[in-house]
Amino acid sequence: MAVPKRKTSKARRDKRRASSYRLNKATVVECPQCHEPKQPHRVCRSCGYYKNREVIAVE
Ligand SMILES: [Zn+2]
């Protein structure tokens, strides 16, 4: 079985783990009700609609 010759340094290990962190921007979709950008699978923040009906009251 292959065995690592050297211990992975903290810098190298952390650099590897940081690669995916915050690289993926937040996904945004258009609200079918008010056409504002919103997060998918979330109630729309501007009109309060989800699944074609109002679920929260928005001022
Ligand atoms: Zn909306």
mmCIF file of N, CA and C and ligand atoms in Angstrom:
data_model
loop_
_atom_site.group_PDB
_atom_site.id
_atom_site.type_symbol
_atom_site.label_atom_id
_atom_site.label_comp_id
_atom_site.label_asym_id
_atom_site.label_seq_id
_atom_site.Cartn_x
_atom_site.Cartn_y
_atom_site.Cartn_z
ATOM 1 N N MET A 1 0.842 -1.195 0.000
ATOM 2 C CA MET A 1 0.000 0.000 0.000
ATOM 3 C C MET A 1 0.870 1.235 0.000
ATOM 4 N N ALA A 2 0.506 2.208 -0.810
ATOM 5 C CA ALA A 2 1.276 3.457 -0.875
ATOM 6 C C ALA A 2 1.099 4.250 0.407
ATOM 7 N N VAL A 3 2.203 4.741 0.914
ATOM 8 C CA VAL A 3 2.181 5.507 2.167
ATOM 9 C C VAL A 3 2.812 6.868 1.909
ATOM 10 N N PRO A 4 2.216 7.963 2.371
ATOM 11 C CA PRO A 4 2.814 9.281 2.161
ATOM 12 C C PRO A 4 4.184 9.371 2.814
ATOM 13 N N LYS A 5 5.124 9.957 2.070
ATOM 14 C CA LYS A 5 6.487 10.062 2.582
ATOM 15 C C LYS A 5 6.583 11.141 3.648
ATOM 16 N N ARG A 6 5.824 12.219 3.446
ATOM 17 C CA ARG A 6 5.888 13.327 4.408
ATOM 18 C C ARG A 6 4.479 13.686 4.885
ATOM 19 N N LYS A 7 4.460 14.204 6.056
ATOM 20 C CA LYS A 7 3.193 14.719 6.592
ATOM 21 C C LYS A 7 2.789 15.957 5.797
ATOM 22 N N THR A 8 1.499 16.044 5.458
ATOM 23 C CA THR A 8 1.015 17.234 4.763
ATOM 24 C C THR A 8 1.055 18.421 5.722
ATOM 25 N N SER A 9 1.711 19.498 5.288
ATOM 26 C CA SER A 9 1.835 20.668 6.165
ATOM 27 C C SER A 9 0.472 21.326 6.359
ATOM 28 N N LYS A 10 0.359 22.082 7.434
ATOM 29 C CA LYS A 10 -0.913 22.771 7.719
ATOM 30 C C LYS A 10 -1.277 23.717 6.582
ATOM 31 N N ALA A 11 -0.255 24.393 6.042
ATOM 32 C CA ALA A 11 -0.525 25.344 4.959
ATOM 33 C C ALA A 11 -1.060 24.615 3.737
ATOM 34 N N ARG A 12 -0.439 23.487 3.412
ATOM 35 C CA ARG A 12 -0.868 22.736 2.234
ATOM 36 C C ARG A 12 -2.269 22.158 2.443
ATOM 37 N N ARG A 13 -2.482 21.599 3.611
ATOM 38 C CA ARG A 13 -3.788 21.026 3.931
ATOM 39 C C ARG A 13 -4.881 22.091 3.875
ATOM 40 N N ASP A 14 -4.635 23.237 4.496
ATOM 41 C CA ASP A 14 -5.646 24.289 4.542
ATOM 42 C C ASP A 14 -5.878 24.899 3.166
ATOM 43 N N LYS A 15 -4.795 24.979 2.368
ATOM 44 C CA LYS A 15 -4.950 25.499 1.010
ATOM 45 C C LYS A 15 -5.865 24.575 0.210
ATOM 46 N N ARG A 16 -5.690 23.289 0.395
ATOM 47 C CA ARG A 16 -6.523 22.330 -0.318
ATOM 48 C C ARG A 16 -7.986 22.495 0.092
ATOM 49 N N ARG A 17 -8.229 22.654 1.354
ATOM 50 C CA ARG A 17 -9.612 22.772 1.831
ATOM 51 C C ARG A 17 -10.242 24.101 1.456
ATOM 52 N N ALA A 18 -9.409 25.129 1.275
ATOM 53 C CA ALA A 18 -9.958 26.452 0.969
ATOM 54 C C ALA A 18 -10.410 26.560 -0.472
ATOM 55 N N SER A 19 -10.021 25.621 -1.317
ATOM 56 C CA SER A 19 -10.263 25.775 -2.749
ATOM 57 C C SER A 19 -11.738 25.872 -3.098
ATOM 58 N N SER A 20 -12.593 25.153 -2.374
ATOM 59 C CA SER A 20 -14.002 25.181 -2.735
ATOM 60 C C SER A 20 -14.780 26.208 -1.931
ATOM 61 N N TYR A 21 -14.096 26.806 -0.926
ATOM 62 C CA TYR A 21 -14.805 27.692 -0.027
ATOM 63 C C TYR A 21 -15.109 29.012 -0.710
ATOM 64 N N ARG A 22 -16.386 29.385 -0.778
ATOM 65 C CA ARG A 22 -16.840 30.671 -1.302
ATOM 66 C C ARG A 22 -16.493 30.882 -2.772
ATOM 67 N N LEU A 23 -16.098 29.828 -3.441
ATOM 68 C CA LEU A 23 -15.888 29.954 -4.875
ATOM 69 C C LEU A 23 -17.224 29.882 -5.584
ATOM 70 N N ASN A 24 -18.118 29.068 -5.016
ATOM 71 C CA ASN A 24 -19.442 28.918 -5.601
ATOM 72 C C ASN A 24 -20.324 30.067 -5.149
ATOM 73 N N LYS A 25 -20.669 30.920 -6.100
ATOM 74 C CA LYS A 25 -21.532 32.048 -5.773
ATOM 75 C C LYS A 25 -22.942 31.542 -5.458
ATOM 76 N N ALA A 26 -23.661 32.308 -4.685
ATOM 77 C CA ALA A 26 -25.026 31.945 -4.335
ATOM 78 C C ALA A 26 -25.885 31.887 -5.597
ATOM 79 N N THR A 27 -26.654 30.820 -5.728
ATOM 80 C CA THR A 27 -27.497 30.654 -6.902
ATOM 81 C C THR A 27 -28.722 31.556 -6.799
ATOM 82 N N VAL A 28 -29.079 32.203 -7.888
ATOM 83 C CA VAL A 28 -30.234 33.099 -7.898
ATOM 84 C C VAL A 28 -31.126 32.722 -9.078
ATOM 85 N N VAL A 29 -32.410 32.655 -8.829
ATOM 86 C CA VAL A 29 -33.367 32.403 -9.906
ATOM 87 C C VAL A 29 -34.375 33.548 -9.938
ATOM 88 N N GLU A 30 -35.097 33.666 -11.047
ATOM 89 C CA GLU A 30 -36.085 34.735 -11.167
ATOM 90 C C GLU A 30 -37.413 34.276 -10.589
ATOM 91 N N CYS A 31 -38.018 35.134 -9.778
ATOM 92 C CA CYS A 31 -39.324 34.829 -9.193
ATOM 93 C C CYS A 31 -40.385 34.821 -10.286
ATOM 94 N N PRO A 32 -41.187 33.745 -10.385
ATOM 95 C CA PRO A 32 -42.216 33.718 -11.427
ATOM 96 C C PRO A 32 -43.345 34.717 -11.174
ATOM 97 N N GLN A 33 -43.468 35.184 -9.931
ATOM 98 C CA GLN A 33 -44.541 36.099 -9.567
ATOM 99 C C GLN A 33 -44.170 37.545 -9.876
ATOM 100 N N CYS A 34 -43.019 38.008 -9.362
ATOM 101 C CA CYS A 34 -42.652 39.422 -9.510
ATOM 102 C C CYS A 34 -41.374 39.600 -10.324
ATOM 103 N N HIS A 35 -40.776 38.504 -10.755
ATOM 104 C CA HIS A 35 -39.585 38.524 -11.601
ATOM 105 C C HIS A 35 -38.386 39.174 -10.937
ATOM 106 N N GLU A 36 -38.388 39.168 -9.620
ATOM 107 C CA GLU A 36 -37.226 39.637 -8.884
ATOM 108 C C GLU A 36 -36.279 38.452 -8.684
ATOM 109 N N PRO A 37 -34.981 38.706 -8.551
ATOM 110 C CA PRO A 37 -34.075 37.586 -8.257
ATOM 111 C C PRO A 37 -34.293 37.049 -6.849
ATOM 112 N N LYS A 38 -34.320 35.745 -6.718
ATOM 113 C CA LYS A 38 -34.510 35.131 -5.411
ATOM 114 C C LYS A 38 -33.726 33.830 -5.346
ATOM 115 N N GLN A 39 -33.538 33.316 -4.134
ATOM 116 C CA GLN A 39 -32.859 32.039 -3.972
ATOM 117 C C GLN A 39 -33.808 30.906 -4.350
ATOM 118 N N PRO A 40 -33.307 29.871 -5.010
ATOM 119 C CA PRO A 40 -34.182 28.751 -5.350
ATOM 120 C C PRO A 40 -34.658 28.010 -4.108
ATOM 121 N N HIS A 41 -35.874 27.529 -4.158
ATOM 122 C CA HIS A 41 -36.497 26.756 -3.068
ATOM 123 C C HIS A 41 -36.658 27.585 -1.801
ATOM 124 N N ARG A 42 -36.783 28.928 -1.979
ATOM 125 C CA ARG A 42 -37.016 29.819 -0.843
ATOM 126 C C ARG A 42 -38.190 30.725 -1.196
ATOM 127 N N VAL A 43 -38.896 31.186 -0.153
ATOM 128 C CA VAL A 43 -39.960 32.154 -0.367
ATOM 129 C C VAL A 43 -39.348 33.433 -0.941
ATOM 130 N N CYS A 44 -40.001 34.025 -1.924
ATOM 131 C CA CYS A 44 -39.501 35.261 -2.518
ATOM 132 C C CYS A 44 -39.514 36.375 -1.482
ATOM 133 N N ARG A 45 -38.386 37.089 -1.370
ATOM 134 C CA ARG A 45 -38.264 38.123 -0.343
ATOM 135 C C ARG A 45 -39.047 39.383 -0.710
ATOM 136 N N SER A 46 -39.345 39.574 -1.967
ATOM 137 C CA SER A 46 -39.977 40.833 -2.369
ATOM 138 C C SER A 46 -41.493 40.719 -2.498
ATOM 139 N N CYS A 47 -42.027 39.539 -2.824
ATOM 140 C CA CYS A 47 -43.479 39.434 -2.938
ATOM 141 C C CYS A 47 -44.056 38.371 -1.992
ATOM 142 N N GLY A 48 -43.217 37.581 -1.346
ATOM 143 C CA GLY A 48 -43.711 36.620 -0.370
ATOM 144 C C GLY A 48 -44.384 35.399 -0.967
ATOM 145 N N TYR A 49 -44.161 35.172 -2.254
ATOM 146 C CA TYR A 49 -44.810 34.046 -2.904
ATOM 147 C C TYR A 49 -43.904 32.826 -2.946
ATOM 148 N N TYR A 50 -44.518 31.692 -2.817
ATOM 149 C CA TYR A 50 -43.823 30.432 -3.054
ATOM 150 C C TYR A 50 -44.835 29.424 -3.556
ATOM 151 N N LYS A 51 -44.482 28.688 -4.598
ATOM 152 C CA LYS A 51 -45.383 27.720 -5.232
ATOM 153 C C LYS A 51 -46.696 28.371 -5.656
ATOM 154 N N ASN A 52 -46.595 29.541 -6.268
ATOM 155 C CA ASN A 52 -47.729 30.258 -6.859
ATOM 156 C C ASN A 52 -48.780 30.718 -5.862
ATOM 157 N N ARG A 53 -48.424 30.807 -4.589
ATOM 158 C CA ARG A 53 -49.361 31.384 -3.635
ATOM 159 C C ARG A 53 -48.586 32.167 -2.600
ATOM 160 N N GLU A 54 -49.279 33.160 -1.964
ATOM 161 C CA GLU A 54 -48.609 33.987 -0.979
ATOM 162 C C GLU A 54 -48.495 33.212 0.328
ATOM 163 N N VAL A 55 -47.299 33.096 0.833
ATOM 164 C CA VAL A 55 -47.099 32.348 2.068
ATOM 165 C C VAL A 55 -46.643 33.249 3.211
ATOM 166 N N ILE A 56 -46.044 34.401 2.901
ATOM 167 C CA ILE A 56 -45.718 35.366 3.957
ATOM 168 C C ILE A 56 -46.159 36.751 3.515
ATOM 169 N N ALA A 57 -46.562 37.573 4.469
ATOM 170 C CA ALA A 57 -46.998 38.935 4.174
ATOM 171 C C ALA A 57 -45.769 39.837 4.050
ATOM 172 N N VAL A 58 -45.710 40.594 2.974
ATOM 173 C CA VAL A 58 -44.597 41.518 2.741
ATOM 174 C C VAL A 58 -45.155 42.936 2.691
ATOM 175 N N GLU A 59 -44.485 43.853 3.349
ATOM 176 C CA GLU A 59 -44.937 45.265 3.379
ATOM 177 C C GLU A 59 -44.904 45.852 1.975
HETATM 178 ZN ZN ZN B 1 -41.516 37.450 -6.023
#
